[in-house]
Amino acid sequence: MIREQFMVKDIIPAEINEKLEAWGRWNRQPSSRSRGNVSVESRFRDNRCPLCYEKPDPCDACKRVISMGEQPATTDVLSIERIVSRHVPRLSRDQLIAHYVYRCRPEATSRKLGIRKTDYDMLLRRSVTMVANNLQKITQAHCA
């Protein structure tokens, strides 16, 4: 399903857009919605049966399960999750979640958040810039 974005590809750098798309995919995983699996480990643990868990090669059934989904870069995804949940204001957070996690149409998001459709791109760019700047700070802190 291709959803029409206003001019998102022109206003947001491709690198941060890819990281936010991965964050959205990570949040759309079924285990992230269930209350039973609240740990981060449950989202990224290996999906192998008890028979082949200790073996170096998975069995055929586990190979099919593993090949069905791709794992995002965990450090970027977890950093973005931390940034969005702690450092981004509520309106920007709600817009990022609607845009990248729920993949809502910009018109519907604008209506629900009470912003003008013409301001959608500007607010999205500002939200993404906040995430990119905080991600850059975190990356520099880890490297130093």
Coordinates of C-alpha atoms in Angstrom, one line a residue:
M1 CA 0.0 0.0 0.0
I2 CA 1.5 3.3 -1.1
R3 CA 0.2 6.2 0.9
E4 CA 0.5 9.7 -0.5
Q5 CA 2.7 12.0 1.6
F6 CA 2.5 15.8 0.9
M7 CA 6.2 16.5 0.2
V8 CA 7.8 14.5 3.0
K9 CA 10.6 13.1 0.8
D10 CA 11.7 16.6 -0.1
I11 CA 11.7 18.1 3.3
I12 CA 13.1 15.2 5.4
P13 CA 16.6 13.7 4.9
A14 CA 16.5 10.1 3.7
E15 CA 18.7 8.8 6.4
I16 CA 16.5 10.0 9.3
N17 CA 13.4 9.1 7.4
E18 CA 14.6 5.5 7.1
K19 CA 15.4 5.3 10.8
L20 CA 11.9 6.7 11.6
E21 CA 10.3 4.2 9.2
A22 CA 12.2 1.4 11.0
W23 CA 11.0 2.8 14.4
G24 CA 7.4 2.7 13.0
R25 CA 7.8 -0.9 11.8
W26 CA 9.2 -1.8 15.2
N27 CA 6.2 -0.3 16.9
R28 CA 3.7 -2.0 14.6
Q29 CA 5.0 -5.5 15.6
P30 CA 2.3 -7.5 17.4
S31 CA 4.4 -8.0 20.5
S32 CA 4.7 -4.3 21.0
R33 CA 0.9 -4.0 21.4
S34 CA 0.3 -6.9 23.7
R35 CA 0.5 -6.1 27.4
G36 CA 2.1 -9.5 28.2
N37 CA 5.3 -8.8 26.4
V38 CA 6.4 -5.4 27.8
S39 CA 10.1 -6.1 27.7
V40 CA 12.3 -5.0 24.9
E41 CA 13.9 -8.5 24.8
S42 CA 10.6 -10.0 23.7
R43 CA 10.6 -7.8 20.6
F44 CA 14.1 -8.9 19.5
R45 CA 14.6 -12.4 20.8
D46 CA 15.3 -15.2 18.3
N47 CA 12.1 -16.9 17.2
R48 CA 13.3 -20.5 17.3
C49 CA 11.7 -23.6 18.7
P50 CA 13.1 -25.4 21.8
L51 CA 14.3 -28.3 19.7
C52 CA 16.8 -26.2 17.7
Y53 CA 17.3 -23.2 20.0
E54 CA 20.8 -24.4 21.1
K55 CA 21.9 -25.7 17.7
P56 CA 23.9 -23.5 15.4
D57 CA 21.5 -23.9 12.5
P58 CA 17.7 -23.5 12.8
C59 CA 15.3 -26.2 11.6
D60 CA 13.2 -25.7 8.4
A61 CA 10.1 -24.4 10.3
C62 CA 12.2 -21.8 12.1
K63 CA 14.0 -20.7 8.9
R64 CA 10.6 -19.8 7.5
V65 CA 9.6 -17.8 10.6
I66 CA 13.0 -16.0 10.7
S67 CA 12.9 -15.2 7.0
M68 CA 9.4 -13.6 7.2
G69 CA 10.5 -10.6 9.2
E70 CA 13.6 -8.4 9.2
Q71 CA 15.0 -7.0 12.3
P72 CA 15.6 -3.3 12.5
A73 CA 18.8 -1.8 13.8
T74 CA 18.1 -2.1 17.5
T75 CA 20.3 0.8 18.7
D76 CA 18.7 3.3 16.4
V77 CA 15.2 2.1 17.1
L78 CA 15.6 2.1 20.9
S79 CA 17.3 5.5 20.8
I80 CA 14.4 7.0 18.8
E81 CA 11.9 5.4 21.1
R82 CA 13.6 7.0 24.1
I83 CA 13.8 10.4 22.3
V84 CA 10.2 10.3 21.2
S85 CA 8.9 9.2 24.6
R86 CA 11.0 11.6 26.7
H87 CA 12.2 14.6 24.8
V88 CA 9.6 15.4 22.2
P89 CA 6.5 17.6 23.1
R90 CA 3.1 16.0 23.0
L91 CA 1.8 17.5 19.8
S92 CA 5.0 16.5 17.9
R93 CA 5.0 13.1 19.5
D94 CA 1.4 12.4 18.5
Q95 CA 2.2 13.6 14.9
L96 CA 5.2 11.3 14.7
I97 CA 3.3 8.3 16.0
A98 CA 0.4 9.0 13.6
H99 CA 2.7 9.5 10.6
Y100 CA 5.3 6.7 11.1
V101 CA 3.5 4.1 13.4
Y102 CA -0.1 4.2 12.3
R103 CA 0.6 5.6 8.8
C104 CA -2.5 7.9 8.9
R105 CA -3.3 10.3 6.1
P106 CA -2.0 13.8 6.7
E107 CA -5.6 15.2 6.4
A108 CA -6.9 12.9 9.2
T109 CA -3.9 13.6 11.4
S110 CA -4.3 17.3 11.0
R111 CA -8.0 17.1 11.9
K112 CA -7.4 15.0 15.0
L113 CA -4.5 17.1 16.3
G114 CA -6.3 20.4 15.5
I115 CA -3.7 21.8 13.2
R116 CA -4.1 23.3 9.8
K117 CA -3.3 21.0 6.8
T118 CA -1.0 23.6 5.5
D119 CA 1.1 23.4 8.7
Y120 CA 1.4 19.7 8.6
D121 CA 4.7 19.6 6.7
M122 CA 6.3 22.3 8.8
L123 CA 5.3 20.6 12.1
L124 CA 6.5 17.2 10.8
R125 CA 9.8 18.7 9.7
R126 CA 10.2 20.3 13.1
S127 CA 9.4 17.0 14.9
V128 CA 11.9 15.1 12.7
T129 CA 14.5 17.7 13.3
M130 CA 14.1 17.4 17.1
V131 CA 14.5 13.6 16.8
A132 CA 17.5 13.9 14.5
N133 CA 19.3 16.5 16.7
N134 CA 18.7 14.4 19.9
L135 CA 19.8 11.2 18.0
Q136 CA 23.0 13.0 16.9
K137 CA 23.7 14.0 20.5
I138 CA 23.2 10.5 21.7
T139 CA 25.4 9.1 19.0
Q140 CA 28.2 11.6 19.8
A141 CA 27.9 10.8 23.5
H142 CA 28.4 7.1 22.9
C143 CA 31.4 7.7 20.6
A144 CA 33.1 10.0 23.0

